[in-house]
């Protein structure tokens, strides 16, 4: 199976992230202190590590054996499943190809249920600016009133 270069060489730890020391420092300290918000908006030019940072936060939050209170171990079942894109509680949606309200409704239906194999249920929505106005408004409802999980 072909794996694109950016996925093959995606950083697997915060120490692997290059060129984003300010953002990574804030994320690591927030994870260490346990003071993460319920939603984050990663912004920047193509290829700067937005999705990689989001996946690292997801791995760190759901890792079973975190190192230094923030760094995902990379070897536990949750870390491996997130890296391979098969973790049931970490959903990644490409909003560029799923722009409608029905796509967001599927997310909203799943948000109300607690995670099955991890502490948190995490949604990574890539290219969120591509959502239709009505789909984005539907998403805002969950962002404004998130569940505890």
Short mmCIF file of the C-alpha atoms (twelve columns), coordinates in Angstrom:
data_MODEL
# 
_entry.id   MODEL 
# 
loop_
_atom_site.group_PDB 
_atom_site.id 
_atom_site.type_symbol 
_atom_site.label_atom_id 
_atom_site.label_alt_id 
_atom_site.label_comp_id 
_atom_site.label_asym_id 
_atom_site.label_seq_id 
_atom_site.Cartn_x 
_atom_site.Cartn_y 
_atom_site.Cartn_z 
_atom_site.pdbx_PDB_model_num 
ATOM 1   C CA . UNK A 1   0.000   0.000  0.000  1 
ATOM 2   C CA . UNK A 2   1.321   3.440  -0.954 1 
ATOM 3   C CA . UNK A 3   1.806   5.894  1.925  1 
ATOM 4   C CA . UNK A 4   2.467   9.518  0.992  1 
ATOM 5   C CA . UNK A 5   5.695   11.115 2.204  1 
ATOM 6   C CA . UNK A 6   4.028   13.515 4.620  1 
ATOM 7   C CA . UNK A 7   2.259   10.620 6.327  1 
ATOM 8   C CA . UNK A 8   5.292   8.330  6.333  1 
ATOM 9   C CA . UNK A 9   7.482   10.955 7.978  1 
ATOM 10  C CA . UNK A 10  4.860   12.643 10.177 1 
ATOM 11  C CA . UNK A 11  6.295   13.531 13.624 1 
ATOM 12  C CA . UNK A 12  5.355   10.946 16.239 1 
ATOM 13  C CA . UNK A 13  6.419   12.936 19.320 1 
ATOM 14  C CA . UNK A 14  6.447   16.602 20.253 1 
ATOM 15  C CA . UNK A 15  10.247  16.555 20.210 1 
ATOM 16  C CA . UNK A 16  10.059  15.519 16.518 1 
ATOM 17  C CA . UNK A 17  8.127   18.695 15.601 1 
ATOM 18  C CA . UNK A 18  10.438  21.145 13.845 1 
ATOM 19  C CA . UNK A 19  9.871   24.865 13.380 1 
ATOM 20  C CA . UNK A 20  6.885   25.184 15.697 1 
ATOM 21  C CA . UNK A 21  8.620   25.565 19.056 1 
ATOM 22  C CA . UNK A 22  6.228   28.233 20.396 1 
ATOM 23  C CA . UNK A 23  3.047   26.304 19.570 1 
ATOM 24  C CA . UNK A 24  4.509   22.964 20.671 1 
ATOM 25  C CA . UNK A 25  5.735   24.502 23.927 1 
ATOM 26  C CA . UNK A 26  2.258   25.791 24.739 1 
ATOM 27  C CA . UNK A 27  0.678   22.413 23.934 1 
ATOM 28  C CA . UNK A 28  3.233   20.478 25.991 1 
ATOM 29  C CA . UNK A 29  2.809   22.752 29.013 1 
ATOM 30  C CA . UNK A 30  -0.986  22.589 28.741 1 
ATOM 31  C CA . UNK A 31  -0.850  18.790 28.631 1 
ATOM 32  C CA . UNK A 32  1.583   18.682 31.547 1 
ATOM 33  C CA . UNK A 33  -0.686  20.874 33.672 1 
ATOM 34  C CA . UNK A 34  -3.886  19.175 32.489 1 
ATOM 35  C CA . UNK A 35  -5.332  22.509 31.373 1 
ATOM 36  C CA . UNK A 36  -6.270  21.873 27.752 1 
ATOM 37  C CA . UNK A 37  -9.311  23.553 26.285 1 
ATOM 38  C CA . UNK A 38  -12.114 21.587 24.662 1 
ATOM 39  C CA . UNK A 39  -11.298 22.878 21.156 1 
ATOM 40  C CA . UNK A 40  -8.226  24.179 19.352 1 
ATOM 41  C CA . UNK A 41  -7.843  25.949 16.046 1 
ATOM 42  C CA . UNK A 42  -4.554  25.296 14.291 1 
ATOM 43  C CA . UNK A 43  -3.838  27.868 11.611 1 
ATOM 44  C CA . UNK A 44  -0.979  28.352 9.188  1 
ATOM 45  C CA . UNK A 45  0.270   27.690 5.672  1 
ATOM 46  C CA . UNK A 46  0.168   24.286 4.059  1 
ATOM 47  C CA . UNK A 47  2.715   21.846 5.442  1 
ATOM 48  C CA . UNK A 48  3.517   23.633 8.698  1 
ATOM 49  C CA . UNK A 49  2.283   20.787 10.933 1 
ATOM 50  C CA . UNK A 50  -1.308  21.646 11.860 1 
ATOM 51  C CA . UNK A 51  -2.690  18.128 11.471 1 
ATOM 52  C CA . UNK A 52  0.470   16.577 12.902 1 
ATOM 53  C CA . UNK A 53  0.145   18.725 16.023 1 
ATOM 54  C CA . UNK A 54  -3.540  17.802 16.350 1 
ATOM 55  C CA . UNK A 55  -2.733  14.101 16.061 1 
ATOM 56  C CA . UNK A 56  0.032   14.439 18.661 1 
ATOM 57  C CA . UNK A 57  -2.376  16.103 21.090 1 
ATOM 58  C CA . UNK A 58  -4.849  13.272 20.468 1 
ATOM 59  C CA . UNK A 59  -2.146  10.654 21.073 1 
ATOM 60  C CA . UNK A 60  -0.999  12.376 24.234 1 
ATOM 61  C CA . UNK A 61  -4.522  12.703 25.640 1 
ATOM 62  C CA . UNK A 62  -5.400  9.059  25.018 1 
ATOM 63  C CA . UNK A 63  -1.958  7.496  25.632 1 
ATOM 64  C CA . UNK A 64  -1.904  4.853  28.339 1 
ATOM 65  C CA . UNK A 65  1.761   5.465  29.339 1 
ATOM 66  C CA . UNK A 66  2.619   9.144  28.792 1 
ATOM 67  C CA . UNK A 67  6.222   10.207 29.319 1 
ATOM 68  C CA . UNK A 68  6.986   13.438 31.206 1 
ATOM 69  C CA . UNK A 69  3.222   14.038 31.568 1 
ATOM 70  C CA . UNK A 70  2.879   15.153 27.926 1 
ATOM 71  C CA . UNK A 71  4.816   12.971 25.472 1 
ATOM 72  C CA . UNK A 72  2.908   9.986  24.023 1 
ATOM 73  C CA . UNK A 73  4.736   6.677  24.475 1 
ATOM 74  C CA . UNK A 74  4.101   5.538  20.892 1 
ATOM 75  C CA . UNK A 75  3.918   1.853  21.810 1 
ATOM 76  C CA . UNK A 76  0.661   1.374  23.714 1 
ATOM 77  C CA . UNK A 77  -2.417  0.162  21.830 1 
ATOM 78  C CA . UNK A 78  -4.013  3.629  21.759 1 
ATOM 79  C CA . UNK A 79  -0.874  5.292  20.358 1 
ATOM 80  C CA . UNK A 80  -0.453  2.636  17.667 1 
ATOM 81  C CA . UNK A 81  -4.131  2.812  16.688 1 
ATOM 82  C CA . UNK A 82  -4.052  6.630  16.418 1 
ATOM 83  C CA . UNK A 83  -0.843  6.522  14.365 1 
ATOM 84  C CA . UNK A 84  -2.412  3.986  11.991 1 
ATOM 85  C CA . UNK A 85  -5.674  5.974  11.782 1 
ATOM 86  C CA . UNK A 86  -7.825  3.156  13.168 1 
ATOM 87  C CA . UNK A 87  -8.640  4.361  16.690 1 
ATOM 88  C CA . UNK A 88  -12.398 4.329  17.207 1 
ATOM 89  C CA . UNK A 89  -12.386 7.394  19.495 1 
ATOM 90  C CA . UNK A 90  -10.183 9.632  17.308 1 
ATOM 91  C CA . UNK A 91  -12.004 10.683 14.165 1 
ATOM 92  C CA . UNK A 92  -10.325 12.630 11.405 1 
ATOM 93  C CA . UNK A 93  -12.592 14.322 8.880  1 
ATOM 94  C CA . UNK A 94  -11.527 16.065 5.697  1 
ATOM 95  C CA . UNK A 95  -13.970 18.962 5.549  1 
ATOM 96  C CA . UNK A 96  -12.863 19.816 2.021  1 
ATOM 97  C CA . UNK A 97  -14.670 16.747 0.714  1 
ATOM 98  C CA . UNK A 98  -17.392 16.582 3.401  1 
ATOM 99  C CA . UNK A 99  -18.781 20.108 3.298  1 
ATOM 100 C CA . UNK A 100 -22.476 19.574 4.013  1 
ATOM 101 C CA . UNK A 101 -24.704 19.740 7.049  1 
ATOM 102 C CA . UNK A 102 -25.365 15.984 6.891  1 
ATOM 103 C CA . UNK A 103 -21.627 15.314 7.325  1 
ATOM 104 C CA . UNK A 104 -21.558 17.487 10.435 1 
ATOM 105 C CA . UNK A 105 -24.758 15.871 11.745 1 
ATOM 106 C CA . UNK A 106 -22.950 12.524 11.712 1 
ATOM 107 C CA . UNK A 107 -20.287 14.064 13.952 1 
ATOM 108 C CA . UNK A 108 -22.888 15.614 16.229 1 
ATOM 109 C CA . UNK A 109 -24.644 12.266 16.597 1 
ATOM 110 C CA . UNK A 110 -21.396 10.659 17.751 1 
ATOM 111 C CA . UNK A 111 -20.328 13.478 20.070 1 
ATOM 112 C CA . UNK A 112 -22.985 12.743 22.644 1 
ATOM 113 C CA . UNK A 113 -21.653 9.206  23.278 1 
ATOM 114 C CA . UNK A 114 -18.740 8.620  25.637 1 
ATOM 115 C CA . UNK A 115 -15.500 7.203  24.230 1 
ATOM 116 C CA . UNK A 116 -15.246 3.423  24.098 1 
ATOM 117 C CA . UNK A 117 -11.500 2.698  24.366 1 
ATOM 118 C CA . UNK A 118 -9.954  5.936  25.602 1 
ATOM 119 C CA . UNK A 119 -10.361 8.803  28.042 1 
ATOM 120 C CA . UNK A 120 -11.429 11.291 25.381 1 
ATOM 121 C CA . UNK A 121 -13.268 11.263 22.088 1 
ATOM 122 C CA . UNK A 122 -11.335 13.496 19.688 1 
ATOM 123 C CA . UNK A 123 -12.381 14.984 16.369 1 
ATOM 124 C CA . UNK A 124 -9.767  16.378 14.007 1 
ATOM 125 C CA . UNK A 125 -11.473 18.385 11.287 1 
ATOM 126 C CA . UNK A 126 -9.012  19.212 8.544  1 
ATOM 127 C CA . UNK A 127 -9.741  22.088 6.143  1 
ATOM 128 C CA . UNK A 128 -12.641 23.301 8.307  1 
ATOM 129 C CA . UNK A 129 -12.786 26.557 6.333  1 
ATOM 130 C CA . UNK A 130 -14.248 24.556 3.434  1 
ATOM 131 C CA . UNK A 131 -17.473 23.750 5.309  1 
ATOM 132 C CA . UNK A 132 -20.655 25.364 4.069  1 
ATOM 133 C CA . UNK A 133 -22.040 28.167 6.221  1 
ATOM 134 C CA . UNK A 134 -24.900 26.015 7.496  1 
ATOM 135 C CA . UNK A 135 -22.556 23.105 8.264  1 
ATOM 136 C CA . UNK A 136 -20.228 25.383 10.192 1 
ATOM 137 C CA . UNK A 137 -23.153 26.781 12.191 1 
ATOM 138 C CA . UNK A 138 -24.186 23.232 13.082 1 
ATOM 139 C CA . UNK A 139 -20.625 22.531 14.246 1 
ATOM 140 C CA . UNK A 140 -20.565 25.675 16.392 1 
ATOM 141 C CA . UNK A 141 -23.352 24.268 18.565 1 
ATOM 142 C CA . UNK A 142 -21.062 21.483 19.782 1 
ATOM 143 C CA . UNK A 143 -18.116 23.835 20.177 1 
ATOM 144 C CA . UNK A 144 -20.177 26.172 22.350 1 
ATOM 145 C CA . UNK A 145 -21.658 23.407 24.526 1 
ATOM 146 C CA . UNK A 146 -19.191 20.482 24.547 1 
ATOM 147 C CA . UNK A 147 -19.842 17.270 26.460 1 
ATOM 148 C CA . UNK A 148 -17.482 16.458 29.346 1 
ATOM 149 C CA . UNK A 149 -15.761 13.714 27.365 1 
# 
